[in-house]
Amino acid sequence: MEDIPSIDNHQNTSGRRKIFLRGLIEFSNRCRKNCYYCGIRAGNRRVERYDMPDDEILQAVDTAWRNRYGSIVLQSGERNSAQFTARVTRLLKKIKTYTNGETGITLACGEQSVDVYRRWFEAGAHRYLLRIETASRSLYARLHPDNATHRFDARLTALRNLKDIGYLTGTGVMIGLPFQTADDLAADLLFFQKMDVDMVGMGPYIEHSDTPLYRYRHMLLPPARRLELSLQMIADLRRLMPHINIAAATALQALHPTGREQAIRAGANVFMPNLTPAKYRAQYRLYDNKPCLDEAPLRCHHCVASRIGMTGCEIGYGEWGDRR
Ligand code: 5AD
Ligand code: SF4
Ligand code: FES
């Protein structure tokens, strides 16, 4: 693979690229949506739904904090109840207090109203991830039910609101979707650029047997090609946006054991070790073959350090690693 351009604020003095860690906590798999590709869609009755209690979440935060991960990502399905909003608000404040405000908090809890986004921002979240999934309006329509809960425009508006409020805003897409064309992928890259996003998390689409999109699996590129395409997208995006944060998506590792390390070599600079307790992981299966399902969080922790070591990069311990 060719050399990627240097990411100037993300290098140490010896010129080795820095990789930032974000401990991923999948704190609830309840979701009101029915995205056709996703294993935890509301319509999938085979999923046992959970909400991690606060003390378990704080324990995961503690693991991140003690191991000097600069930040955590709190991810869940999409819910809009007042209770959920209040719960997340409370949780953010607790985490801020617990870590003396030192741990950066990224939220990934779907589309919410401006008010909710603002409340969470004021409670201490400073980054938000909301994947556009595809920048193509027509492809988006094929991947989601045609109703008011799944509107492309609402997603765009949500992204703009996040930016206006002041969040460092991340988005992303799936790569290798059925019906997706090379033009669609090029449009995705231009979309990131036009939106001037701070972070991108994009990874291969991987089929899940309990989802409606599964019946189009014969249209998919073989795993090796889908991996290659995903790595190519990361390399292209790094050229296009040298200073943003690009995540090495977990889904890459479902296609190849070293998929995430390959993403780092291609230009990704964010790695998200999974800190979700082992007992919940099988219930947060967005796609088949999701890696680390049986692993304890600490095993992922050690594994991640050696994985990053193999790429010749170094870990930015204790750093938020925000785009300048
Ligand atoms: N394959 C790959 N990624 C998926 N996601 C959901 N389902 C799948 C799948 N089958 C991604 C979506 C979502 C993120 C949380 O997980 O992009 O935004
Ligand atoms: Fe819910 Fe997100 Fe899955 Fe869609 S992709 S069903 S919003 S968890
Ligand atoms: Fe989970 Fe290696 S990253 S065990």
mmCIF file of C-alpha atoms in Angstrom, residues 3-19 264-265 268-269 311-316:
data_model
loop_
_atom_site.group_PDB
_atom_site.id
_atom_site.type_symbol
_atom_site.label_atom_id
_atom_site.label_comp_id
_atom_site.label_asym_id
_atom_site.label_seq_id
_atom_site.Cartn_x
_atom_site.Cartn_y
_atom_site.Cartn_z
ATOM 1 C CA ASP A 3 2.267 5.935 1.971
ATOM 2 C CA ILE A 4 -0.468 8.166 3.226
ATOM 3 C CA PRO A 5 0.049 11.894 3.719
ATOM 4 C CA SER A 6 1.169 12.828 7.218
ATOM 5 C CA ILE A 7 -1.435 13.807 9.743
ATOM 6 C CA ASP A 8 0.542 16.627 11.285
ATOM 7 C CA ASN A 9 -1.053 17.121 14.692
ATOM 8 C CA HIS A 10 -1.314 13.388 15.096
ATOM 9 C CA GLN A 11 2.338 12.497 15.117
ATOM 10 C CA ASN A 12 4.873 12.270 17.858
ATOM 11 C CA THR A 13 8.410 13.589 17.615
ATOM 12 C CA SER A 14 9.762 10.355 16.140
ATOM 13 C CA GLY A 15 7.252 10.721 13.323
ATOM 14 C CA ARG A 16 5.254 7.663 14.267
ATOM 15 C CA ARG A 17 1.565 8.157 13.708
ATOM 16 C CA LYS A 18 -0.604 8.315 16.790
ATOM 17 C CA ILE A 19 -3.684 6.186 17.201
ATOM 18 C CA ILE A 264 -4.835 1.856 10.341
ATOM 19 C CA ARG A 265 -2.191 1.286 7.702
ATOM 20 C CA ALA A 268 -7.419 5.373 10.035
ATOM 21 C CA ASN A 269 -6.239 6.870 13.334
ATOM 22 C CA THR A 311 1.058 -1.473 12.638
ATOM 23 C CA GLY A 312 4.170 0.482 13.701
ATOM 24 C CA CYS A 313 1.974 3.276 15.083
ATOM 25 C CA GLU A 314 1.806 4.323 18.689
ATOM 26 C CA ILE A 315 -1.122 4.858 21.029
ATOM 27 C CA GLY A 316 -1.937 8.395 22.172
#
